[in-house]
Coordinates of C-alpha atoms (C1' of nucleotides) in Angstrom, one line a residue:
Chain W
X1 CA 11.2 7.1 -7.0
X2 CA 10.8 6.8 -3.5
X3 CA 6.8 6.9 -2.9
X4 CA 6.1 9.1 -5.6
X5 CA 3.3 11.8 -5.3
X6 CA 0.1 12.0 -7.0
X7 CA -1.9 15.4 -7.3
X8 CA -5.8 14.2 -7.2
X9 CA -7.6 17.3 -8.8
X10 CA -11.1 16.5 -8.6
X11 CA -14.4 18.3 -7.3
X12 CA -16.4 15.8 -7.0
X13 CA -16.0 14.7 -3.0
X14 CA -16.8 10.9 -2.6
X15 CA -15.1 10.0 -6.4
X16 CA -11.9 12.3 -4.8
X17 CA -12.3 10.3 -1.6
X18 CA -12.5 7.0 -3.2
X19 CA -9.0 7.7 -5.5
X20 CA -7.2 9.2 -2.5
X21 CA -7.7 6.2 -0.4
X22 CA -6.9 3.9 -3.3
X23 CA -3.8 5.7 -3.8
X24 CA -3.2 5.7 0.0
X25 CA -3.2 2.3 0.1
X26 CA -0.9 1.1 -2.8
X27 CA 1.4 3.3 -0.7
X28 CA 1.3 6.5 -2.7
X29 CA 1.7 9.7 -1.5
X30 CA -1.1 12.2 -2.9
X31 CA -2.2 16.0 -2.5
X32 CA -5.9 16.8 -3.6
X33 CA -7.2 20.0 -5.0
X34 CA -10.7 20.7 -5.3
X35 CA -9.9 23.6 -8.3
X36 CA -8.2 24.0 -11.3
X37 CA -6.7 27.1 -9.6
X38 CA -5.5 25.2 -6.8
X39 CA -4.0 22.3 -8.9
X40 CA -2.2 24.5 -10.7
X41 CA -1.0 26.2 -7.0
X42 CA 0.0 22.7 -5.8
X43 CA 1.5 21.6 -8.8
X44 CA 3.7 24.8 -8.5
X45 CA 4.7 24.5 -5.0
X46 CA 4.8 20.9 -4.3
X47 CA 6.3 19.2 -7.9
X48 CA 4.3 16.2 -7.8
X49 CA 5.2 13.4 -9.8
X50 CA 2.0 13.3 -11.6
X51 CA -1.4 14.2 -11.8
X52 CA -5.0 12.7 -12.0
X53 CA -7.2 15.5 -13.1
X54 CA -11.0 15.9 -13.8
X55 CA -11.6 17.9 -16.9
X56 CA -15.1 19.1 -14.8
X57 CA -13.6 21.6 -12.5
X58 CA -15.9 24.7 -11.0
X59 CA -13.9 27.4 -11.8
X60 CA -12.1 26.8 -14.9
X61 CA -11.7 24.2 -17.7
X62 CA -9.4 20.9 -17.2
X63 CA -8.2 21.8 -20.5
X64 CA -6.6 25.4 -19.1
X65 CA -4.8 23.4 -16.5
X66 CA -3.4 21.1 -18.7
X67 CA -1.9 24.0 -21.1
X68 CA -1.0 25.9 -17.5
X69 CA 0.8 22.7 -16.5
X70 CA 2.3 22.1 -19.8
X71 CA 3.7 25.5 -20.0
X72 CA 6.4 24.6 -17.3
X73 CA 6.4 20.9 -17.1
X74 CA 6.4 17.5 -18.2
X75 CA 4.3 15.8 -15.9
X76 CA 2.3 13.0 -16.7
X77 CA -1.2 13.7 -16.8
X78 CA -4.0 11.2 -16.7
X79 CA -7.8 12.5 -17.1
X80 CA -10.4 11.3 -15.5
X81 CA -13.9 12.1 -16.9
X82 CA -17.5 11.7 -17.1
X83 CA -17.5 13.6 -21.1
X84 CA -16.8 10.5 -23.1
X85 CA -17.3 12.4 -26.3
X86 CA -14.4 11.4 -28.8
X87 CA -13.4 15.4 -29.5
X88 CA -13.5 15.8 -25.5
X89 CA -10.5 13.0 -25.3
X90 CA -9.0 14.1 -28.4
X91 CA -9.0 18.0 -27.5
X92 CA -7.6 16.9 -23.7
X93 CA -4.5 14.0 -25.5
X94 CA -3.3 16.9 -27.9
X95 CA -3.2 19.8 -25.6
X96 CA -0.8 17.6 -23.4
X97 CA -2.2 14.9 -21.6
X98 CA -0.8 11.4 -21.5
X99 CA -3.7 9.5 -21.0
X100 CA -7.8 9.5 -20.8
X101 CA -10.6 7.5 -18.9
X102 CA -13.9 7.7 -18.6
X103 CA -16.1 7.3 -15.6
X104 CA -17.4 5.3 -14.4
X105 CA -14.1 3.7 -14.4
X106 CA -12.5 0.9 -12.9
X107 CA -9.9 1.2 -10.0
X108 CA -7.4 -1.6 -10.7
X109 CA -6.9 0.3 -14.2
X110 CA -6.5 3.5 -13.4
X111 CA -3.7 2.4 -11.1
X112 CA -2.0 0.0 -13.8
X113 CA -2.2 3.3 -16.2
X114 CA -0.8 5.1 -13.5
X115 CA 2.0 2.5 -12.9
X116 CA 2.8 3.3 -16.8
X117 CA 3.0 6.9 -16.5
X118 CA 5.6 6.1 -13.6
X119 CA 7.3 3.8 -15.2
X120 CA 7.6 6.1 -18.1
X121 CA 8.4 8.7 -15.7
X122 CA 11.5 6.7 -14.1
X123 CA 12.6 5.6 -17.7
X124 CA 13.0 9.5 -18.3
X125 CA 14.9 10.4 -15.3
X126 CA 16.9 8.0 -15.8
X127 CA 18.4 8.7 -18.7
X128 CA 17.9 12.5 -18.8
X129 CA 21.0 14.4 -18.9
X130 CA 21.7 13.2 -15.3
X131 CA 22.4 16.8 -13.2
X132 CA 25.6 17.1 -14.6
X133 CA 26.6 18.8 -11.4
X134 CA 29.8 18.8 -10.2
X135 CA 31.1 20.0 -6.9
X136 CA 35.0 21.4 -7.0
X137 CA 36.3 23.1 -3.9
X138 CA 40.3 23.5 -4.5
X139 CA 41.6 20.5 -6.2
X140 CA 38.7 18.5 -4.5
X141 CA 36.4 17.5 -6.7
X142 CA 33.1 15.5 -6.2
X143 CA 31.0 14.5 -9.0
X144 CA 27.2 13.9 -8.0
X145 CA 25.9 11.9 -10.9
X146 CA 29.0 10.1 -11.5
X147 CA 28.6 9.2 -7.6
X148 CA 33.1 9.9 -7.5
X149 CA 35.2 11.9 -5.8
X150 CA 38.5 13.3 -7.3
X151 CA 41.9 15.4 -6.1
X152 CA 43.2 16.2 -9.0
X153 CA 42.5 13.4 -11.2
X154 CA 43.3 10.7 -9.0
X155 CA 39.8 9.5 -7.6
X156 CA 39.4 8.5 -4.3
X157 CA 37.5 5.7 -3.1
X158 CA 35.0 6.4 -0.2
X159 CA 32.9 4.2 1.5
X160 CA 28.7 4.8 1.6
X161 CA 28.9 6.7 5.0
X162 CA 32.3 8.8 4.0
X163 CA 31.0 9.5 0.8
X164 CA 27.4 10.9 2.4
X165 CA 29.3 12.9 4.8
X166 CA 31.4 14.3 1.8
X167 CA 28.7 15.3 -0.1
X168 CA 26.5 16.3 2.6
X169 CA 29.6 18.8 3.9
X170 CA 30.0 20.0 0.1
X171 CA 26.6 20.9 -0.5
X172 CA 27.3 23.2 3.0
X173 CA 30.7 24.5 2.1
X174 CA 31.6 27.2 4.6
X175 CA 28.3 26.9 6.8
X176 CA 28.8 24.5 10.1
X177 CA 26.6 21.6 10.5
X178 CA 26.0 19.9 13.9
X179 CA 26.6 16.7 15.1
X180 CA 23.0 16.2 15.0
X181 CA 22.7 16.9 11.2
X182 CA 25.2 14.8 10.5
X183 CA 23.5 11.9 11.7
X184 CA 20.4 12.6 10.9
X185 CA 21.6 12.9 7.3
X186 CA 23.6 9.7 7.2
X187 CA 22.3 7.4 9.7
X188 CA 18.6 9.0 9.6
X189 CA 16.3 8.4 11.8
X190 CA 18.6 6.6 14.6
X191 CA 19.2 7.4 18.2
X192 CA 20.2 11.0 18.6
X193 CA 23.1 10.6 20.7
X194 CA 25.4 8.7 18.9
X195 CA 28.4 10.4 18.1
X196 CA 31.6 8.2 18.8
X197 CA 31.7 6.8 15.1
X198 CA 31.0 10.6 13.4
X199 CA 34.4 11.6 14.8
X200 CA 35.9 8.0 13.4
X201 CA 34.4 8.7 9.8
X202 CA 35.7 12.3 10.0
X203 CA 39.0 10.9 11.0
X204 CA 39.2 8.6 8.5
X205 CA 37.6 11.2 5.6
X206 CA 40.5 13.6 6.5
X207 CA 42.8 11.1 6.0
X208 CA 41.8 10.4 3.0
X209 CA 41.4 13.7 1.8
X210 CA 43.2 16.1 3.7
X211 CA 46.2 14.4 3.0
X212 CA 46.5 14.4 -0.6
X213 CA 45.8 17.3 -0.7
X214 CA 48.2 18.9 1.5
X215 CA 45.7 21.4 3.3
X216 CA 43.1 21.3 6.2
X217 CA 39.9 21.4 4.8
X218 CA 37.3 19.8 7.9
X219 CA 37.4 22.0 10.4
X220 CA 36.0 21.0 13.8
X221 CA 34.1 23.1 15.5
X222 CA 33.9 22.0 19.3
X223 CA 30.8 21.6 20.9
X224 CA 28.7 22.0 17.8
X225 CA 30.1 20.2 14.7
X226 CA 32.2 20.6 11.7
X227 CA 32.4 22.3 8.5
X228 CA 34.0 22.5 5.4
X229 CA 36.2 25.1 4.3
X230 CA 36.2 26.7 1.3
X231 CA 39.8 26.4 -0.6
X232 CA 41.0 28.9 -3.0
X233 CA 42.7 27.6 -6.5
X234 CA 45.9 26.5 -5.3
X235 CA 47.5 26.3 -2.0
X236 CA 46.1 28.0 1.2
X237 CA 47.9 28.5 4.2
X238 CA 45.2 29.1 7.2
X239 CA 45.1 29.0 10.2
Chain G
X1 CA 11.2 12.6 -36.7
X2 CA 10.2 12.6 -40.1
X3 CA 7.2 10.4 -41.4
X4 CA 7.3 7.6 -38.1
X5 CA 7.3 4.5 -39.2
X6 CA 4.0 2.3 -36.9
X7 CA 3.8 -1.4 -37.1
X8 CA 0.4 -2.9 -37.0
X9 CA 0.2 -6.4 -35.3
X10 CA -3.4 -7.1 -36.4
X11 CA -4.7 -10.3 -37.8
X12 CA -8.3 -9.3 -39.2
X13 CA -7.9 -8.0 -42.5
X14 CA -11.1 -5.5 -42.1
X15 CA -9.9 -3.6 -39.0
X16 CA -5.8 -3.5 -40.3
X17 CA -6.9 -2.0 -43.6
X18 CA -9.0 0.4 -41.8
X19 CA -6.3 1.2 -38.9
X20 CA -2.9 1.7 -42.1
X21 CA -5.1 3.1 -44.6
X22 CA -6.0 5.8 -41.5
X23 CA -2.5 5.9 -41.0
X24 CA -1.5 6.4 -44.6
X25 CA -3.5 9.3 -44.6
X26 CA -2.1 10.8 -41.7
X27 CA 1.6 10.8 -43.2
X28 CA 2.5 8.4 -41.6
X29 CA 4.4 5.2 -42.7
X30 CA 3.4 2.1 -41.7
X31 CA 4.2 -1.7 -41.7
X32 CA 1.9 -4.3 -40.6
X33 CA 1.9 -8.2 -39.0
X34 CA -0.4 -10.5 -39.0
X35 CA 1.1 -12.7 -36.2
X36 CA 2.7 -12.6 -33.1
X37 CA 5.9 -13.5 -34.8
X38 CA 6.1 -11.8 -38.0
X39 CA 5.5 -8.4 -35.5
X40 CA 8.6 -9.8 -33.4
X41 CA 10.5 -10.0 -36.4
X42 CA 9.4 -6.6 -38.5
X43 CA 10.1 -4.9 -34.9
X44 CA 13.5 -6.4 -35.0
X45 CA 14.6 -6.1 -38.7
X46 CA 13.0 -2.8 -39.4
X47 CA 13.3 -1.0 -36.2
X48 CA 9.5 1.0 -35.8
X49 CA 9.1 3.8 -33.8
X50 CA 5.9 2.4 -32.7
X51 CA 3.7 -0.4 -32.1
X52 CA 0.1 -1.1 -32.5
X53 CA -0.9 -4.3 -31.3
X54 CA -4.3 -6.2 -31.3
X55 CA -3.8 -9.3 -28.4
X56 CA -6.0 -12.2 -30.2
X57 CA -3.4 -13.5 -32.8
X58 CA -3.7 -16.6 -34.0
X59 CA 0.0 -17.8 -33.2
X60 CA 0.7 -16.6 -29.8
X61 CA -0.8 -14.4 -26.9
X62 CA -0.5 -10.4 -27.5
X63 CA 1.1 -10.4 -23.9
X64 CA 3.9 -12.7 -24.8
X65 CA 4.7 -10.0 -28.0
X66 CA 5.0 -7.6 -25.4
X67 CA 7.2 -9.1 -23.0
X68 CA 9.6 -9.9 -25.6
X69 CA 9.0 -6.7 -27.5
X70 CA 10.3 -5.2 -24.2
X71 CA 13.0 -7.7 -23.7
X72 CA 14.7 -4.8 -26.4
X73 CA 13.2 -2.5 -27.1
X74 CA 11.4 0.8 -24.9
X75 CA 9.0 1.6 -28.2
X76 CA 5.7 3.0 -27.4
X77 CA 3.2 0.0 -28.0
X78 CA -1.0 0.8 -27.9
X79 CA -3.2 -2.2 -27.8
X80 CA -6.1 -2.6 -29.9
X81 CA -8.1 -5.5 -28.5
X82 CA -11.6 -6.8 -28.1
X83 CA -10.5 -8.0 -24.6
X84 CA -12.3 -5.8 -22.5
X85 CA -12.1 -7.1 -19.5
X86 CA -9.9 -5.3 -16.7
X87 CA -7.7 -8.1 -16.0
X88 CA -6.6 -8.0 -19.3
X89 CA -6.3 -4.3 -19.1
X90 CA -3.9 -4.5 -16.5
X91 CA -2.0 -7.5 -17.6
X92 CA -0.9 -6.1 -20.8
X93 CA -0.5 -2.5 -19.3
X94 CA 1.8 -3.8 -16.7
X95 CA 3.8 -6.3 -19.4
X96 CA 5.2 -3.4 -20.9
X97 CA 2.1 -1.6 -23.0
X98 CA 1.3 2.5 -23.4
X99 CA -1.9 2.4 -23.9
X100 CA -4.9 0.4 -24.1
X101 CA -7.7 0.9 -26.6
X102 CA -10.5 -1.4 -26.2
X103 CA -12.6 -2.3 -29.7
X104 CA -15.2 -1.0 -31.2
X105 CA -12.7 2.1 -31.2
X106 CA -12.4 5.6 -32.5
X107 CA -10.4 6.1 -35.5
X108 CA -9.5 9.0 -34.4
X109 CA -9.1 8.6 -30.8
X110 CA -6.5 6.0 -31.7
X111 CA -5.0 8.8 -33.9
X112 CA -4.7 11.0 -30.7
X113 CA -3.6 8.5 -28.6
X114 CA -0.8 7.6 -30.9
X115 CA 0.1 11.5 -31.4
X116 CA 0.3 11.2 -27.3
X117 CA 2.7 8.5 -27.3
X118 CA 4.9 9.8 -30.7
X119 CA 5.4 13.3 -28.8
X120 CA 6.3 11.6 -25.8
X121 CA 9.0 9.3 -27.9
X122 CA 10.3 12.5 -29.3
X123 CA 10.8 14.4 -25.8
X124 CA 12.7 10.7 -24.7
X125 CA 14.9 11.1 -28.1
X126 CA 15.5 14.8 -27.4
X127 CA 17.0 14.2 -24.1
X128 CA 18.4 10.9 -24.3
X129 CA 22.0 11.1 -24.1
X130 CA 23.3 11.1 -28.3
X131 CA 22.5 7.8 -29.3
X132 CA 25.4 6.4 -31.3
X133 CA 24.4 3.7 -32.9
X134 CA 28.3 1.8 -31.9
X135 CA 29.1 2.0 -28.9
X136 CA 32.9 2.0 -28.4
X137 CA 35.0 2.0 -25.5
X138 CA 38.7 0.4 -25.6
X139 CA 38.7 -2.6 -27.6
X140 CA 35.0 -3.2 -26.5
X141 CA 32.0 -1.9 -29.1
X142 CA 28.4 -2.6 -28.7
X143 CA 26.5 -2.2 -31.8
X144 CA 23.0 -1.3 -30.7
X145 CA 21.1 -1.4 -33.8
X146 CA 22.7 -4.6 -34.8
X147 CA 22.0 -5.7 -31.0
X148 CA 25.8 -7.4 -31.0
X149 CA 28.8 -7.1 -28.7
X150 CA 32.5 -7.3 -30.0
X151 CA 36.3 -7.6 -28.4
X152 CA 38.2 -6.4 -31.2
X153 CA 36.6 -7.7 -34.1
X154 CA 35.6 -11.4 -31.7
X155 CA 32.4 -11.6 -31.5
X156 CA 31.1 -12.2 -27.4
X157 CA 27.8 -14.2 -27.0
X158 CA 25.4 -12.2 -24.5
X159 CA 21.6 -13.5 -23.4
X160 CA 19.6 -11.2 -23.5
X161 CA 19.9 -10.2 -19.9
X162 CA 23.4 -9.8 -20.2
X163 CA 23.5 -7.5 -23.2
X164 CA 20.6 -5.0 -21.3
X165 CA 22.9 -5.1 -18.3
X166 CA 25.9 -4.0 -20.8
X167 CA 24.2 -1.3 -22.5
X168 CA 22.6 0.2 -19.1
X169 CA 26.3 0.3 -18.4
X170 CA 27.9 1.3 -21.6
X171 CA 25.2 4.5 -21.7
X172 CA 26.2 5.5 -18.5
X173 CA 30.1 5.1 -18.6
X174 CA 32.0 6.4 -15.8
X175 CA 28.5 7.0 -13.7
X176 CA 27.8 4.4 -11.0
X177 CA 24.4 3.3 -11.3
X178 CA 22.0 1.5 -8.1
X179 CA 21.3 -2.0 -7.9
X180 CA 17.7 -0.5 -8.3
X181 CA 18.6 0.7 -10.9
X182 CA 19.8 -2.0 -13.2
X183 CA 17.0 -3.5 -11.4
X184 CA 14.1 -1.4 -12.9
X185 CA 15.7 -1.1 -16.7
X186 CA 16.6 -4.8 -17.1
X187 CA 13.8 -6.2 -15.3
X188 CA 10.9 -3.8 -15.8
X189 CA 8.2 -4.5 -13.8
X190 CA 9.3 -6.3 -10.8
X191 CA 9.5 -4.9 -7.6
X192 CA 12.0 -3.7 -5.3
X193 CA 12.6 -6.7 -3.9
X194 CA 16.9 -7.3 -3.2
X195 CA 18.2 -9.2 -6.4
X196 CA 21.1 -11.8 -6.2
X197 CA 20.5 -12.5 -9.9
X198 CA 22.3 -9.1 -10.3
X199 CA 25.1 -10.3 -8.6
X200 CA 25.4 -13.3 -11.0
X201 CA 24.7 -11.9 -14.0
X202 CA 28.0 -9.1 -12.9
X203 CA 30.1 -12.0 -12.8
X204 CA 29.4 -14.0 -16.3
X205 CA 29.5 -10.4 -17.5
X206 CA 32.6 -10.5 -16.1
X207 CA 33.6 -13.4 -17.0
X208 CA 33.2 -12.6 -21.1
X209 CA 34.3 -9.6 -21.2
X210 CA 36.8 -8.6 -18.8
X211 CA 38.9 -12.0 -19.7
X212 CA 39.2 -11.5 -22.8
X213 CA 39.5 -7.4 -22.5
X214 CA 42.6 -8.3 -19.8
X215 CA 41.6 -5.3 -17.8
X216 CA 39.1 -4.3 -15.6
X217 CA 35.8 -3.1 -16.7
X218 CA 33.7 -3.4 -14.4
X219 CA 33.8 -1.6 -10.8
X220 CA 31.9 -2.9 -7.6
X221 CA 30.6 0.3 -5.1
X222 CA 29.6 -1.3 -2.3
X223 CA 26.2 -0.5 -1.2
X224 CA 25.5 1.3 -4.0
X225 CA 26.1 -0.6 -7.5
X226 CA 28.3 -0.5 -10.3
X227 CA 29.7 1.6 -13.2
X228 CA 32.1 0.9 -16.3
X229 CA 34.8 2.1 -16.2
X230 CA 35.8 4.4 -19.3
X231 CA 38.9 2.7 -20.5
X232 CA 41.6 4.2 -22.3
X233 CA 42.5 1.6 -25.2
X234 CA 45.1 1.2 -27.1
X235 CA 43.6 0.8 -30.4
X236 CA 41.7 3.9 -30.3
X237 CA 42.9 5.9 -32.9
X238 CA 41.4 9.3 -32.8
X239 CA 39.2 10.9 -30.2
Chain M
dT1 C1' 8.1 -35.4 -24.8
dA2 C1' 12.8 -34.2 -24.3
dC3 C1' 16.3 -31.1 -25.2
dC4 C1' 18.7 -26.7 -25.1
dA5 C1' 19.7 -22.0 -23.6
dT6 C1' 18.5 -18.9 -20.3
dT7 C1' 17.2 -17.2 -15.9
dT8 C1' 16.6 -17.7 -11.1
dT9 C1' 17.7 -19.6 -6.6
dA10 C1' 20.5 -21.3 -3.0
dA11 C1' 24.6 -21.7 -0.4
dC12 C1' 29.0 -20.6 1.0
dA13 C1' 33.4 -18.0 0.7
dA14 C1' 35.6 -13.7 0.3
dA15 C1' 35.8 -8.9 0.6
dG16 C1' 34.5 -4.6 2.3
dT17 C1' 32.1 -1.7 5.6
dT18 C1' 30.6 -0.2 10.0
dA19 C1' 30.4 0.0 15.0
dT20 C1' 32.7 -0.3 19.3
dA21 C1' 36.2 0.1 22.6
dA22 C1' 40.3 1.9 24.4
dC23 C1' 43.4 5.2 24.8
dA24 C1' 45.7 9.7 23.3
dT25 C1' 45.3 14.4 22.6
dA26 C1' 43.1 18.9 22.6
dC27 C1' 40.1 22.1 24.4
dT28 C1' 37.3 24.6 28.1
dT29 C1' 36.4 26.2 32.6
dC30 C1' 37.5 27.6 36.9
Chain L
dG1 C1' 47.4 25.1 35.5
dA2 C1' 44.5 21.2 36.8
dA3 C1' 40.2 18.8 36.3
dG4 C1' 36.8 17.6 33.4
dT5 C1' 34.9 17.2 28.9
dA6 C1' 35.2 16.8 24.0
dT7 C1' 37.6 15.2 20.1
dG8 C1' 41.3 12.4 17.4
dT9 C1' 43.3 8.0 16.5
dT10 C1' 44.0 3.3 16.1
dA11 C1' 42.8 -1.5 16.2
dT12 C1' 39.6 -5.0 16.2
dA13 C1' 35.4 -7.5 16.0
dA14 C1' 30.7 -7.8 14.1
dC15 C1' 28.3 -7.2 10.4
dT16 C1' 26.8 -6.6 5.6
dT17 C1' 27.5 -6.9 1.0
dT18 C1' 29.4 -9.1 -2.9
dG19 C1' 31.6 -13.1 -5.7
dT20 C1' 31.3 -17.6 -7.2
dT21 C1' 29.7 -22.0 -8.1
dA22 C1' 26.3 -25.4 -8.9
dA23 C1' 21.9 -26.9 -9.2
dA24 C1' 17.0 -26.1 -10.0
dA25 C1' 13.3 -23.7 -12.5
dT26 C1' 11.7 -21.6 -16.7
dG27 C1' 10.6 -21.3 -21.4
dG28 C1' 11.0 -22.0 -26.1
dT29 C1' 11.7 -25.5 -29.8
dA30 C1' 11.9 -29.7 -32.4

DNA sequence: TACCATTTTAACAAAGTTATAACATACTTC
DNA sequence: GAAGTATGTTATAACTTTGTTAAAATGGTA
């Protein structure tokens, strides 16, 4: 998880303020919502990995959002509260929340609870049926999880960069893609205008690819980029 | 999961009656520890689904039950302990703990918070990939409740850091896993800082079990990890 | 304390990957 | 059709990652 992001949902401005900054500076990404409306809205539209939520919200009960949340995802949840009533905690654990402290409440734990939830968090995702997706496009055949490439059922071996470039052209089949996507994909953020190795990697992907299987499948496009084209079942003639 | 089974690592009489007869009451089955090693050992031979764990034995630390509860095993553990201090908190949290319950407690917040951490080991067993208890693949087998590794019918001597590394591997065959990942199963809480242990530990892996196997098992992607190979053995007699 | 098994670190060799250059070929424009 | 530009190809050098070994730290145990 690559700076995972943390939904603060909390009404109360300087208590908001001192979490966000906390979070801020363990290197977290967050979001804050002042409402249970719009933590429910964020949770929607941005996926966060997790949420610290305040059961004392202004328009609507912590405990709706948590059954809200629930109803769609698996999120961890921590509470954050000022009702330190047993029935409070007990009502917020069982309708769906994985953990529950009480303000005043110390920093340094609510970040080691919220390293647990993550930790929990990556435990699950990594062992989750892994997106058993698999890309086939003739007798091509890349397998995302797996991290493998196949013609037929002899697997290829592809470097990092040839393999990114595979993948990144698979998940485009048909469409074109620029020079400048390409290395903003694979090399990210580098210098713009470098090119000369994108045609070596495409050289050496066609190689390796078009020539088992007996077809052209990168097409260049001059002047703007290259795509991928779509192969039917067996044998295509084009061009 | 019918009727979980709860250790209870606690070594004052009072509170461990109060905590299983609670328990009992509940429907829930329960064994219970009075030190740091009998816990070790009743984890071991009888396989909870969950721990609860009070830090102040008299024969070891509660952290160092923890750490080697983890060494094996991913079961939810909640602490009980009068240590209520936030270092202590955080150490045991970030050891390898659920939860953290600090004493005088609620009987039945503890009852929550173990209902939090029961549905959550549920949801991991629901999507866990079918865990069989032997794991087979050519001549090799790893017998994950019995925690041992065979060629044939030779028993292979892993550490304990070995034997992680094999089972991450075995539950994943034919997927090539990260560096960070191995990284954050086999050694938990340590950060992402680069690994040559990894590296080492690949080769004495190597080493015992590809020697003997005669065939490759193991497969290096460079720059990205490794995967097992599934292996189509000899001696396999029915699919 | 000293011993043993395990884990980590360090150093270097080996292997694999990526970038660069040089040249060949194809394409576009006029 | 020629000039100029863009792309394809090949080889090589620089670089990074990995394998391997040994030694040092760690931790548990008698």
């Amino acid at each position: 998880m690559n700076k995972p992001l943390v939904l603060v949902v909390e009404d109360d401005k300087p208590v908001r303020n001192l979490i966000t900054l906390t979070l801020d500076s363990q290197g977290y990404r967050y979001q804050s919502a002042e409402t249970g409306n719009a933590a429910i809205l964020a949770s929607v539209s941005h996926q966060p990995d997790l949420m610290i939520l305040d059961l004392g919200l202004p328009d609507m009960d912590g405990l709706e959002v948590i059954k809200k949340t629930r109803s769609w995802s698996n999120m961890p949840i921590i509470i954050v509260s000022s009702r330190s009533d047993d029935t409070d905690k007990i009502a917020a654990l069982d309708a769906g929340a994985d953990d529950y402290l009480t303000k005043p409440f110390s920093v340094d734990e609510l970040l080691a609870r919220l390293r647990v939830a993550l930790r929990r968090l990556q435990y699950m995702r990594d062992f989750s049926p892994a997106d058993e997706a698999v890309f086939t496009n003739g007798r091509l055949r890349v397998d995302y999880a797996a991290g493998c490439t196949y013609i037929d059922d002899e697997e290829l071996h592809l470097t990092p960069v040839e393999y990114k470039l595979l993948c990144l052209m698979a998940r485009n089949v048909g469409k074109v893609l620029t020079h400048n996507c390409f290395i903003k994909e694979v090399w990210q953020n580098t210098l713009p205008e470098d090119t000369p190795s994108l045609r070596v990697y495409m050289a050496t992907l066609r190689k390796k690819v078009e020539i088992p299987l007996g077809q052209k499948l990168i097409q260049t496009h001059v002047g703007i980029g290259y795509r991928m084209l779509r192969l039917t079942g067996d044998k295509v003639i084009s061009e």
